[in-house]
mmCIF file of C-alpha atoms and ligand atoms in Angstrom:
data_model
loop_
_atom_site.group_PDB
_atom_site.id
_atom_site.type_symbol
_atom_site.label_atom_id
_atom_site.label_comp_id
_atom_site.label_asym_id
_atom_site.label_seq_id
_atom_site.Cartn_x
_atom_site.Cartn_y
_atom_site.Cartn_z
ATOM 1 C CA GLN A 10 78.897 -71.619 51.630
ATOM 2 C CA ALA A 11 75.736 -69.675 52.494
ATOM 3 C CA ALA A 12 75.277 -68.619 56.113
ATOM 4 C CA SER A 13 71.929 -68.388 58.181
ATOM 5 C CA ALA A 14 69.826 -65.443 57.832
ATOM 6 C CA ASP A 15 69.369 -63.836 61.098
ATOM 7 C CA THR A 16 70.745 -60.494 62.499
ATOM 8 C CA LEU A 17 73.989 -58.961 60.959
ATOM 9 C CA LEU A 18 76.027 -55.844 61.648
ATOM 10 C CA LEU A 19 77.886 -55.412 58.374
ATOM 11 C CA THR A 20 80.454 -53.111 58.475
ATOM 12 C CA ALA A 21 82.687 -51.455 55.445
ATOM 13 C CA ALA A 22 84.786 -48.501 54.892
ATOM 14 C CA ARG A 23 82.333 -46.947 52.976
ATOM 15 C CA LEU A 24 78.716 -47.466 51.545
ATOM 16 C CA LEU A 25 77.343 -45.838 48.244
ATOM 17 C CA ASP A 26 74.014 -43.786 48.509
ATOM 18 C CA ILE A 27 72.863 -45.046 45.201
ATOM 19 C CA ARG A 28 70.610 -41.868 44.620
ATOM 20 C CA ASP A 29 72.770 -39.160 45.068
ATOM 21 C CA GLY A 30 76.362 -40.447 44.819
ATOM 22 C CA SER A 31 77.294 -39.586 48.087
ATOM 23 C CA PHE A 32 79.325 -42.016 50.575
ATOM 24 C CA VAL A 33 79.121 -42.937 53.862
ATOM 25 C CA GLU A 34 82.329 -43.545 55.357
ATOM 26 C CA ASN A 35 82.907 -46.305 58.256
ATOM 27 C CA ALA A 36 79.796 -47.555 57.182
ATOM 28 C CA ALA A 37 77.318 -50.322 59.222
ATOM 29 C CA LEU A 38 74.471 -52.214 57.785
ATOM 30 C CA LEU A 39 72.281 -53.822 60.166
ATOM 31 C CA VAL A 40 70.665 -56.784 58.624
ATOM 32 C CA GLU A 41 67.764 -58.775 60.424
ATOM 33 C CA ASP A 42 65.899 -61.709 58.938
ATOM 34 C CA GLY A 43 67.007 -60.839 55.254
ATOM 35 C CA ARG A 44 66.129 -57.275 55.484
ATOM 36 C CA ILE A 45 67.911 -53.979 56.077
ATOM 37 C CA VAL A 46 66.854 -52.444 59.185
ATOM 38 C CA ALA A 47 69.489 -49.388 59.386
ATOM 39 C CA ALA A 48 72.096 -48.157 57.232
ATOM 40 C CA GLY A 49 74.758 -45.061 57.950
ATOM 41 C CA PRO A 50 77.770 -44.374 59.954
ATOM 42 C CA ARG A 51 79.271 -47.174 62.084
ATOM 43 C CA GLY A 52 78.714 -44.823 65.387
ATOM 44 C CA ASP A 53 75.020 -44.107 64.828
ATOM 45 C CA ILE A 54 73.960 -47.991 64.425
ATOM 46 C CA GLU A 55 73.756 -50.155 67.386
ATOM 47 C CA ALA A 56 73.401 -53.704 67.073
ATOM 48 C CA PRO A 57 71.438 -56.013 69.447
ATOM 49 C CA PRO A 58 73.371 -58.206 71.717
ATOM 50 C CA GLY A 59 74.052 -61.438 70.201
ATOM 51 C CA ALA A 60 74.056 -60.039 66.354
ATOM 52 C CA ARG A 61 77.144 -61.446 64.304
ATOM 53 C CA ARG A 62 79.284 -59.161 62.949
ATOM 54 C CA LEU A 63 81.036 -58.840 59.483
ATOM 55 C CA ASP A 64 84.009 -56.436 58.464
ATOM 56 C CA LEU A 65 84.963 -55.851 54.979
ATOM 57 C CA PRO A 66 87.816 -53.744 55.585
ATOM 58 C CA GLY A 67 88.478 -51.373 52.641
ATOM 59 C CA ALA A 68 85.447 -52.061 50.632
ATOM 60 C CA THR A 69 82.383 -50.261 49.349
ATOM 61 C CA LEU A 70 79.234 -51.370 49.809
ATOM 62 C CA LEU A 71 76.386 -51.155 46.964
ATOM 63 C CA PRO A 72 72.932 -52.743 46.393
ATOM 64 C CA GLY A 73 72.998 -56.050 44.694
ATOM 65 C CA LEU A 74 73.028 -55.560 40.807
ATOM 66 C CA ILE A 75 69.940 -56.058 38.435
ATOM 67 C CA ASP A 76 70.070 -57.554 34.984
ATOM 68 C CA MET A 77 66.779 -56.837 33.011
ATOM 69 C CA HIS A 78 67.498 -59.147 29.901
ATOM 70 C CA VAL A 79 69.272 -62.588 30.499
ATOM 71 C CA HIS A 80 68.734 -65.871 29.094
ATOM 72 C CA LEU A 81 70.157 -68.300 31.802
ATOM 73 C CA THR A 82 69.207 -71.441 30.298
ATOM 74 C CA SER A 83 71.114 -70.297 27.143
ATOM 75 C CA SER A 84 74.661 -70.955 26.307
ATOM 76 C CA PRO A 85 77.049 -68.921 24.806
ATOM 77 C CA ASP A 86 78.753 -71.973 23.502
ATOM 78 C CA TYR A 87 75.988 -73.341 21.293
ATOM 79 C CA HIS A 88 74.776 -70.816 18.613
ATOM 80 C CA GLY A 89 72.839 -71.379 15.755
ATOM 81 C CA PHE A 90 72.336 -74.865 14.293
ATOM 82 C CA ARG A 91 74.290 -75.967 17.472
ATOM 83 C CA ARG A 92 71.335 -75.108 19.864
ATOM 84 C CA LEU A 93 68.845 -77.745 18.047
ATOM 85 C CA ALA A 94 70.984 -80.484 19.481
ATOM 86 C CA LEU A 95 70.195 -79.131 23.173
ATOM 87 C CA SER A 96 66.881 -80.512 24.859
ATOM 88 C CA ASP A 97 64.785 -78.247 27.326
ATOM 89 C CA GLU A 98 66.016 -80.444 30.265
ATOM 90 C CA ARG A 99 69.559 -80.119 29.377
ATOM 91 C CA LYS A 100 69.395 -76.272 29.130
ATOM 92 C CA ALA A 101 67.511 -76.174 32.708
ATOM 93 C CA ILE A 102 70.400 -78.212 33.806
ATOM 94 C CA GLN A 103 72.980 -75.414 32.245
ATOM 95 C CA GLY A 104 70.845 -72.856 33.395
ATOM 96 C CA VAL A 105 71.488 -73.880 36.994
ATOM 97 C CA VAL A 106 75.103 -73.481 36.600
ATOM 98 C CA HIS A 107 74.405 -70.237 35.063
ATOM 99 C CA ALA A 108 72.368 -68.759 37.506
ATOM 100 C CA GLU A 109 75.115 -69.531 40.464
ATOM 101 C CA ARG A 110 77.787 -67.624 38.205
ATOM 102 C CA THR A 111 75.261 -64.617 37.639
ATOM 103 C CA LEU A 112 74.868 -64.300 41.330
ATOM 104 C CA TYR A 113 78.431 -64.705 42.300
ATOM 105 C CA ALA A 114 78.933 -61.894 39.735
ATOM 106 C CA GLY A 115 76.820 -59.509 41.988
ATOM 107 C CA PHE A 116 73.466 -59.840 39.992
ATOM 108 C CA THR A 117 71.284 -60.409 42.829
ATOM 109 C CA THR A 118 68.106 -60.438 40.991
ATOM 110 C CA VAL A 119 67.631 -60.846 37.254
ATOM 111 C CA ARG A 120 64.868 -61.099 34.714
ATOM 112 C CA ASN A 121 64.613 -63.892 32.586
ATOM 113 C CA VAL A 122 63.115 -62.789 29.069
ATOM 114 C CA GLY A 123 62.730 -66.245 27.024
ATOM 115 C CA ALA A 124 62.767 -69.622 28.176
ATOM 116 C CA GLY A 125 61.548 -73.118 26.413
ATOM 117 C CA SER A 126 59.284 -75.249 28.483
ATOM 118 C CA PHE A 127 58.963 -73.021 31.347
ATOM 119 C CA GLY A 128 62.490 -73.760 32.611
ATOM 120 C CA ASP A 129 62.890 -70.429 33.988
ATOM 121 C CA VAL A 130 59.749 -70.994 36.040
ATOM 122 C CA ALA A 131 61.337 -74.330 37.346
ATOM 123 C CA LEU A 132 64.709 -72.634 38.261
ATOM 124 C CA ARG A 133 63.304 -69.525 39.998
ATOM 125 C CA ASP A 134 61.323 -71.937 41.734
ATOM 126 C CA ALA A 135 64.350 -74.022 42.730
ATOM 127 C CA ILE A 136 66.272 -70.947 43.803
ATOM 128 C CA GLU A 137 63.281 -69.934 46.054
ATOM 129 C CA ALA A 138 62.987 -73.189 47.778
ATOM 130 C CA GLY A 139 66.751 -72.991 48.250
ATOM 131 C CA GLU A 140 67.503 -75.741 46.205
ATOM 132 C CA VAL A 141 70.258 -74.303 44.020
ATOM 133 C CA PRO A 142 72.143 -71.060 44.423
ATOM 134 C CA GLY A 143 70.759 -67.745 42.230
ATOM 135 C CA PRO A 144 69.587 -64.763 42.040
ATOM 136 C CA ARG A 145 65.971 -63.546 42.734
ATOM 137 C CA LEU A 146 64.245 -64.523 39.456
ATOM 138 C CA PHE A 147 61.365 -63.038 37.359
ATOM 139 C CA VAL A 148 60.598 -65.056 34.397
ATOM 140 C CA SER A 149 58.753 -64.594 31.017
ATOM 141 C CA GLY A 150 58.310 -68.296 30.383
ATOM 142 C CA PRO A 151 58.081 -68.614 26.398
ATOM 143 C CA PRO A 152 58.124 -65.606 24.529
ATOM 144 C CA VAL A 153 54.621 -64.552 22.664
ATOM 145 C CA GLY A 154 54.845 -63.818 18.976
ATOM 146 C CA ILE A 155 54.375 -64.311 15.499
ATOM 147 C CA THR A 156 55.055 -67.380 12.974
ATOM 148 C CA GLY A 157 57.995 -67.318 11.558
ATOM 149 C CA GLY A 158 59.290 -64.458 14.164
ATOM 150 C CA HIS A 159 62.273 -63.635 16.271
ATOM 151 C CA CYS A 160 61.851 -65.206 19.472
ATOM 152 C CA SER A 161 59.011 -66.848 19.567
ATOM 153 C CA ASP A 162 59.438 -69.059 16.447
ATOM 154 C CA ASN A 163 62.477 -70.864 15.069
ATOM 155 C CA ASN A 164 63.255 -70.984 11.569
ATOM 156 C CA LEU A 165 66.176 -73.146 11.221
ATOM 157 C CA LEU A 166 64.563 -76.076 9.677
ATOM 158 C CA PRO A 167 62.570 -76.791 6.667
ATOM 159 C CA ALA A 168 58.456 -77.125 6.808
ATOM 160 C CA GLU A 169 58.930 -81.258 7.049
ATOM 161 C CA TYR A 170 60.307 -81.143 10.574
ATOM 162 C CA GLY A 171 57.068 -79.389 11.776
ATOM 163 C CA LEU A 172 59.521 -77.205 14.117
ATOM 164 C CA GLU A 173 57.663 -74.542 15.493
ATOM 165 C CA GLY A 174 58.202 -72.649 18.742
ATOM 166 C CA GLU A 175 55.992 -72.859 21.789
ATOM 167 C CA GLY A 176 54.629 -69.262 22.074
ATOM 168 C CA VAL A 177 53.860 -68.477 18.464
ATOM 169 C CA ALA A 178 50.116 -66.754 18.433
ATOM 170 C CA ASP A 179 49.000 -65.104 15.500
ATOM 171 C CA GLY A 180 46.363 -62.642 15.960
ATOM 172 C CA PRO A 181 44.803 -60.690 18.995
ATOM 173 C CA TRP A 182 42.685 -63.435 20.128
ATOM 174 C CA ALA A 183 45.490 -65.856 19.990
ATOM 175 C CA ALA A 184 48.151 -63.577 21.775
ATOM 176 C CA ARG A 185 45.467 -63.161 24.470
ATOM 177 C CA ALA A 186 45.364 -66.903 24.772
ATOM 178 C CA ALA A 187 49.336 -67.432 24.931
ATOM 179 C CA VAL A 188 49.253 -64.911 27.599
ATOM 180 C CA ARG A 189 46.923 -66.779 29.669
ATOM 181 C CA ARG A 190 48.516 -70.278 28.912
ATOM 182 C CA ASN A 191 51.844 -68.545 30.171
ATOM 183 C CA ILE A 192 50.126 -66.840 33.173
ATOM 184 C CA LYS A 193 48.765 -70.365 33.962
ATOM 185 C CA TYR A 194 52.415 -71.747 34.056
ATOM 186 C CA GLY A 195 53.574 -69.367 36.602
ATOM 187 C CA VAL A 196 55.381 -66.519 34.744
ATOM 188 C CA ASP A 197 55.803 -62.918 36.237
ATOM 189 C CA LEU A 198 55.908 -61.323 33.116
ATOM 190 C CA ILE A 199 55.185 -61.512 29.248
ATOM 191 C CA LYS A 200 57.898 -61.309 26.386
ATOM 192 C CA THR A 201 56.810 -60.410 23.068
ATOM 193 C CA CYS A 202 58.973 -59.450 20.199
ATOM 194 C CA SER A 203 57.581 -56.313 18.041
ATOM 195 C CA THR A 204 60.638 -56.339 15.469
ATOM 196 C CA GLY A 205 62.954 -59.132 13.706
ATOM 197 C CA GLY A 206 66.214 -59.829 15.581
ATOM 198 C CA VAL A 207 69.797 -60.206 15.149
ATOM 199 C CA LEU A 208 70.269 -64.165 16.083
ATOM 200 C CA SER A 209 67.282 -65.398 14.012
ATOM 201 C CA LYS A 210 67.392 -67.030 10.594
ATOM 202 C CA GLY A 211 65.591 -65.044 8.224
ATOM 203 C CA THR A 212 63.956 -62.478 10.464
ATOM 204 C CA LYS A 213 65.067 -58.321 9.409
ATOM 205 C CA VAL A 214 66.055 -56.021 12.625
ATOM 206 C CA GLY A 215 63.800 -53.342 10.978
ATOM 207 C CA ALA A 216 60.841 -55.160 10.045
ATOM 208 C CA PRO A 217 58.087 -55.023 13.001
ATOM 209 C CA GLN A 218 56.144 -58.105 13.943
ATOM 210 C CA TYR A 219 52.928 -57.914 15.231
ATOM 211 C CA SER A 220 50.252 -55.235 14.226
ATOM 212 C CA VAL A 221 49.657 -52.617 16.948
ATOM 213 C CA GLU A 222 46.022 -54.164 17.376
ATOM 214 C CA GLU A 223 47.813 -57.654 18.232
ATOM 215 C CA LEU A 224 50.259 -55.937 20.679
ATOM 216 C CA THR A 225 47.435 -53.559 22.044
ATOM 217 C CA ALA A 226 45.442 -57.106 22.926
ATOM 218 C CA LEU A 227 48.474 -58.769 24.483
ATOM 219 C CA VAL A 228 49.295 -55.781 26.483
ATOM 220 C CA ASP A 229 45.948 -55.399 27.763
ATOM 221 C CA GLU A 230 45.932 -59.122 28.638
ATOM 222 C CA ALA A 231 48.816 -58.942 30.906
ATOM 223 C CA HIS A 232 48.228 -55.422 32.150
ATOM 224 C CA SER A 233 44.786 -56.716 33.140
ATOM 225 C CA ARG A 234 46.184 -59.822 34.921
ATOM 226 C CA GLY A 235 48.897 -57.654 36.829
ATOM 227 C CA LEU A 236 52.125 -58.378 34.868
ATOM 228 C CA ARG A 237 54.112 -56.009 32.942
ATOM 229 C CA VAL A 238 55.139 -56.648 29.291
ATOM 230 C CA ALA A 239 58.865 -56.467 27.757
ATOM 231 C CA SER A 240 59.492 -55.945 23.951
ATOM 232 C CA HIS A 241 62.339 -57.114 22.065
ATOM 233 C CA ALA A 242 62.365 -54.308 19.195
ATOM 234 C CA HIS A 243 65.235 -53.244 16.915
ATOM 235 C CA GLY A 244 63.565 -51.382 14.468
ATOM 236 C CA ALA A 245 62.170 -47.600 14.640
ATOM 237 C CA GLU A 246 58.638 -48.781 13.477
ATOM 238 C CA GLY A 247 58.477 -51.646 15.647
ATOM 239 C CA ILE A 248 59.873 -49.831 18.593
ATOM 240 C CA ARG A 249 56.596 -47.323 18.326
ATOM 241 C CA ASN A 250 54.224 -50.141 17.799
ATOM 242 C CA ALA A 251 55.087 -51.531 20.963
ATOM 243 C CA LEU A 252 55.185 -48.212 22.788
ATOM 244 C CA GLU A 253 51.531 -47.308 21.165
ATOM 245 C CA ALA A 254 50.408 -50.575 22.708
ATOM 246 C CA GLY A 255 51.719 -49.764 26.185
ATOM 247 C CA VAL A 256 54.519 -51.993 26.905
ATOM 248 C CA ASP A 257 56.571 -51.332 29.784
ATOM 249 C CA THR A 258 60.186 -52.087 28.462
ATOM 250 C CA ILE A 259 61.818 -51.775 25.106
ATOM 251 C CA GLU A 260 64.568 -54.416 24.873
ATOM 252 C CA HIS A 261 67.504 -53.284 22.257
ATOM 253 C CA GLY A 262 66.172 -50.287 21.202
ATOM 254 C CA SER A 263 68.511 -50.048 18.613
ATOM 255 C CA PHE A 264 67.153 -47.902 15.391
ATOM 256 C CA ILE A 265 64.881 -45.777 18.153
ATOM 257 C CA ASP A 266 64.390 -42.218 16.630
ATOM 258 C CA ASP A 267 63.278 -39.020 17.876
ATOM 259 C CA SER A 268 59.645 -39.764 17.367
ATOM 260 C CA GLY A 269 60.468 -43.101 19.412
ATOM 261 C CA ILE A 270 62.353 -41.063 22.205
ATOM 262 C CA ARG A 271 59.296 -39.075 22.428
ATOM 263 C CA LEU A 272 56.888 -41.754 22.729
ATOM 264 C CA ALA A 273 59.092 -43.777 25.259
ATOM 265 C CA LYS A 274 58.964 -40.287 27.656
ATOM 266 C CA LYS A 275 55.573 -39.409 27.242
ATOM 267 C CA LYS A 276 54.546 -43.256 27.941
ATOM 268 C CA GLY A 277 56.856 -43.499 30.984
ATOM 269 C CA ALA A 278 58.341 -46.492 29.083
ATOM 270 C CA TRP A 279 61.864 -47.945 29.993
ATOM 271 C CA LEU A 280 64.457 -48.493 27.563
ATOM 272 C CA GLY A 281 67.134 -51.481 27.855
ATOM 273 C CA MET A 282 69.870 -51.378 25.555
ATOM 274 C CA ASP A 283 72.305 -54.305 25.275
ATOM 275 C CA ILE A 284 75.003 -52.429 23.876
ATOM 276 C CA TYR A 285 77.893 -54.829 25.157
ATOM 277 C CA VAL A 286 76.990 -58.003 23.494
ATOM 278 C CA THR A 287 78.175 -56.519 20.071
ATOM 279 C CA GLU A 288 81.483 -57.106 21.042
ATOM 280 C CA PHE A 289 81.294 -60.789 21.769
ATOM 281 C CA ILE A 290 78.852 -61.482 18.353
ATOM 282 C CA LEU A 291 81.539 -59.892 16.052
ATOM 283 C CA GLY A 292 84.547 -61.664 18.257
ATOM 284 C CA GLU A 293 83.683 -64.873 19.291
ATOM 285 C CA GLY A 294 80.489 -65.480 17.384
ATOM 286 C CA GLU A 295 81.715 -67.266 14.617
ATOM 287 C CA GLU A 296 83.288 -69.486 15.932
ATOM 288 C CA LYS A 297 80.743 -70.152 18.619
ATOM 289 C CA GLY A 298 77.952 -71.061 15.485
ATOM 290 C CA ILE A 299 76.188 -67.805 15.016
ATOM 291 C CA LEU A 300 75.256 -67.574 11.550
ATOM 292 C CA SER A 301 76.644 -65.562 8.889
ATOM 293 C CA GLU A 302 73.362 -63.808 8.071
ATOM 294 C CA SER A 303 73.290 -62.887 12.143
ATOM 295 C CA LEU A 304 77.021 -61.526 11.652
ATOM 296 C CA GLU A 305 76.148 -59.432 8.911
ATOM 297 C CA LYS A 306 72.919 -57.939 10.716
ATOM 298 C CA GLU A 307 75.036 -57.101 13.518
ATOM 299 C CA ARG A 308 77.430 -55.137 11.746
ATOM 300 C CA MET A 309 74.742 -52.882 10.831
ATOM 301 C CA THR A 310 73.277 -52.603 14.459
ATOM 302 C CA GLY A 311 75.760 -52.657 17.007
ATOM 303 C CA GLU A 312 77.233 -49.281 16.208
ATOM 304 C CA THR A 313 73.863 -47.523 15.640
ATOM 305 C CA GLN A 314 72.744 -48.738 18.910
ATOM 306 C CA ARG A 315 75.617 -47.397 20.587
ATOM 307 C CA GLU A 316 75.238 -43.856 19.001
ATOM 308 C CA ASN A 317 71.374 -43.852 20.069
ATOM 309 C CA PHE A 318 72.260 -45.320 23.315
ATOM 310 C CA ARG A 319 74.009 -41.894 24.005
ATOM 311 C CA LYS A 320 70.808 -39.776 22.222
ATOM 312 C CA ALA A 321 68.365 -41.667 24.578
ATOM 313 C CA VAL A 322 70.493 -40.903 27.416
ATOM 314 C CA GLU A 323 70.864 -37.242 26.557
ATOM 315 C CA ALA A 324 66.830 -37.052 26.000
ATOM 316 C CA GLY A 325 66.363 -38.118 29.239
ATOM 317 C CA VAL A 326 64.390 -41.610 28.784
ATOM 318 C CA LYS A 327 64.398 -43.968 31.691
ATOM 319 C CA MET A 328 66.767 -46.535 31.350
ATOM 320 C CA ILE A 329 67.053 -49.903 32.468
ATOM 321 C CA TYR A 330 70.005 -52.390 32.801
ATOM 322 C CA SER A 331 69.622 -55.039 30.026
ATOM 323 C CA THR A 332 72.619 -57.207 28.800
ATOM 324 C CA ASP A 333 71.171 -60.176 26.864
ATOM 325 C CA ALA A 334 73.589 -62.490 28.823
ATOM 326 C CA GLY A 335 72.965 -66.136 27.621
ATOM 327 C CA VAL A 336 74.346 -64.798 24.170
ATOM 328 C CA TYR A 337 77.780 -64.031 25.639
ATOM 329 C CA PRO A 338 78.868 -65.722 28.749
ATOM 330 C CA HIS A 339 76.788 -65.888 32.332
ATOM 331 C CA GLY A 340 78.863 -63.838 34.861
ATOM 332 C CA HIS A 341 79.928 -61.122 32.435
ATOM 333 C CA ASN A 342 76.806 -59.000 33.104
ATOM 334 C CA ALA A 343 78.566 -56.201 34.675
ATOM 335 C CA ARG A 344 81.125 -55.440 31.497
ATOM 336 C CA GLN A 345 78.092 -53.344 29.925
ATOM 337 C CA LEU A 346 78.458 -51.121 32.801
ATOM 338 C CA SER A 347 81.886 -49.304 31.336
ATOM 339 C CA ARG A 348 80.303 -49.411 27.733
ATOM 340 C CA MET A 349 77.218 -47.299 29.402
ATOM 341 C CA VAL A 350 79.787 -44.606 30.852
ATOM 342 C CA THR A 351 81.667 -44.763 27.483
ATOM 343 C CA PHE A 352 78.477 -44.067 25.712
ATOM 344 C CA GLY A 353 77.340 -41.285 27.679
ATOM 345 C CA MET A 354 76.199 -41.991 31.356
ATOM 346 C CA THR A 355 78.196 -40.972 34.481
ATOM 347 C CA PRO A 356 79.104 -43.981 36.448
ATOM 348 C CA LEU A 357 76.472 -43.130 38.429
ATOM 349 C CA GLN A 358 73.670 -43.254 36.316
ATOM 350 C CA ALA A 359 75.061 -46.495 34.942
ATOM 351 C CA LEU A 360 74.909 -47.571 38.713
ATOM 352 C CA GLN A 361 71.244 -46.536 39.117
ATOM 353 C CA ALA A 362 70.174 -48.103 35.667
ATOM 354 C CA ALA A 363 71.276 -51.284 37.279
ATOM 355 C CA THR A 364 69.408 -50.746 40.669
ATOM 356 C CA LEU A 365 66.961 -48.108 41.353
ATOM 357 C CA ASN A 366 65.633 -47.975 37.737
ATOM 358 C CA SER A 367 65.442 -51.676 37.037
ATOM 359 C CA ALA A 368 63.785 -52.095 40.718
ATOM 360 C CA GLU A 369 61.161 -49.443 39.323
ATOM 361 C CA ALA A 370 60.657 -51.382 36.123
ATOM 362 C CA LEU A 371 60.006 -54.420 37.864
ATOM 363 C CA ASP A 372 57.573 -52.737 40.382
ATOM 364 C CA LYS A 373 59.933 -53.316 43.139
ATOM 365 C CA ASP A 374 60.800 -50.167 44.314
ATOM 366 C CA GLY A 375 60.850 -49.741 48.059
ATOM 367 C CA GLU A 376 62.155 -53.214 48.111
ATOM 368 C CA LEU A 377 64.998 -53.617 45.777
ATOM 369 C CA GLY A 378 67.858 -51.303 44.411
ATOM 370 C CA ALA A 379 69.162 -49.557 47.557
ATOM 371 C CA LEU A 380 70.580 -50.093 50.731
ATOM 372 C CA GLU A 381 67.897 -48.229 53.062
ATOM 373 C CA PRO A 382 65.646 -49.478 56.045
ATOM 374 C CA GLY A 383 63.139 -51.632 54.598
ATOM 375 C CA TYR A 384 64.678 -52.900 51.600
ATOM 376 C CA LEU A 385 65.970 -56.516 51.071
ATOM 377 C CA ALA A 386 69.317 -57.533 52.371
ATOM 378 C CA ASP A 387 71.003 -57.354 48.571
ATOM 379 C CA VAL A 388 74.337 -56.192 49.143
ATOM 380 C CA ILE A 389 77.467 -56.418 46.956
ATOM 381 C CA ALA A 390 80.862 -55.069 47.799
ATOM 382 C CA VAL A 391 84.070 -53.405 45.717
ATOM 383 C CA GLN A 392 87.194 -52.872 46.800
ATOM 384 C CA GLY A 393 87.862 -48.926 46.320
ATOM 385 C CA ASN A 394 85.743 -46.277 44.834
ATOM 386 C CA PRO A 395 83.541 -47.065 41.855
ATOM 387 C CA LEU A 396 82.294 -44.006 40.717
ATOM 388 C CA ASP A 397 86.202 -43.403 39.731
ATOM 389 C CA ASP A 398 86.353 -46.790 38.114
ATOM 390 C CA ILE A 399 83.304 -48.450 37.470
ATOM 391 C CA ARG A 400 85.158 -51.585 36.013
ATOM 392 C CA LEU A 401 85.546 -52.691 39.829
ATOM 393 C CA LEU A 402 81.916 -53.977 39.459
ATOM 394 C CA GLU A 403 83.398 -56.379 36.990
ATOM 395 C CA SER A 404 85.429 -58.253 40.505
ATOM 396 C CA VAL A 405 82.425 -58.092 43.103
ATOM 397 C CA HIS A 406 84.123 -59.594 46.249
ATOM 398 C CA PHE A 407 81.275 -59.910 48.307
ATOM 399 C CA VAL A 408 77.671 -60.937 47.662
ATOM 400 C CA MET A 409 74.982 -61.111 49.804
ATOM 401 C CA ARG A 410 71.066 -61.889 48.687
ATOM 402 C CA ASP A 411 68.170 -61.686 51.009
ATOM 403 C CA GLY A 412 70.490 -61.458 53.900
ATOM 404 C CA VAL A 413 72.505 -64.482 53.002
ATOM 405 C CA VAL A 414 76.198 -64.577 52.217
ATOM 406 C CA TYR A 415 76.865 -66.208 49.225
ATOM 407 C CA LYS A 416 80.232 -65.121 48.371
ATOM 408 C CA HIS A 417 82.834 -63.503 50.493
ATOM 409 C CA SER A 418 86.270 -63.869 49.092
ATOM 410 C CA ARG A 419 89.639 -62.245 49.984
ATOM 411 C CA ALA A 420 89.972 -58.581 48.768
ATOM 412 C CA GLN A 421 92.345 -58.138 46.156
ATOM 413 C CA ASP A 422 94.459 -55.129 47.328
HETATM 414 N N1 LIG B 27 68.935 -61.141 21.093
HETATM 415 C C1 LIG B 27 69.254 -59.993 20.278
HETATM 416 C C2 LIG B 27 68.597 -60.077 19.091
HETATM 417 O O1 LIG B 27 68.779 -61.472 18.195
HETATM 418 C C3 LIG B 27 71.019 -59.650 20.025
HETATM 419 C C4 LIG B 27 70.996 -58.405 19.543
HETATM 420 C C5 LIG B 27 72.523 -58.404 19.639
HETATM 421 N N2 LIG B 27 72.922 -56.978 19.086
HETATM 422 C C6 LIG B 27 72.922 -56.065 19.615
HETATM 423 N N3 LIG B 27 73.839 -54.881 18.952
HETATM 424 N N4 LIG B 27 72.505 -55.402 20.972
HETATM 425 O O2 LIG B 27 68.000 -59.506 18.161
#
């Protein structure tokens, strides 16, 4: 049950300083009208008379997590041809359930990168209006891309069915027009695909989609209207094309090579590598309807992506937290943190990717991603020290968003 937002003194055993990994022991957080007004040792913070108080004994407070790549209107139970049976309305209804699950898992902000019929715009607005619980959403609407391409089109049926994706746009001017249409219907960012993908029929992960000319037009149109661009890209050439064109975030980045790494650093682009989802695709994918050609593509992609994740981290590319939840179950978003540690990050770096860095890539630094005065009161808690055991983030027991408590369950120990 959501409590009302006013003035609240939240106390806990400790608070993680996400910038340097230090802890404030016996911590307190003063929250007023949805924002943090003070954070520090309990003794230093005075609550105004009448403030509500909430103590979380033994808990560590952290900023709410951010996932930059989810598909709330996609269900992991409907892959391949099964998805054709779901209307956009049905997917939107599933999205309501998925949004709640995501919030309860500690993700107080997510970026939704691809949804039909602007179902993600509707979901964002319903959450904003307080009609349904969910994370703060930044949404793309339909991805913009080429005919027959990954994420923009749908290649499952023969020509006589006339199945075509909403965001198909060939040529620079068509790409600009598609961006304009998406903005008209309320999106916060533009999603495009500059290579083929794993889960689409008949596309190749290594093959570029769009010319640099088309991508440049798309990015220019989006940037001139104040929106950022996320590009799905697995293959090295398509990654470079997108970076050349000036996209803000590269999603997947599986086959990024040294020149791609250099270019990402030079351009200041962020890299969001979804290195958990391969476990689901190769584990449960087949029984969920994932096409055998997709399973084949995943076998050629997942491992290399993990090796390249390590390379990118070592090279100092700016990393965000992108999981592709929706391919696998919503609410399992935090599972990737431990994989990021296995493949080269410190626990603090993994947490920074999912807070500070992602906030910056959303252009929301100073508001999201830290527990500091002036920030929105998005707070989660785990029992114990998350820098010793990153998997604690998989069982978040307290969730506050905008100063409203959505989850407060009994701590496990
Ligand atoms: N949506 C992505 C695609 O179809 C999923 C890629 C998952 N595999 C991976 N190794 N990250 O291309």
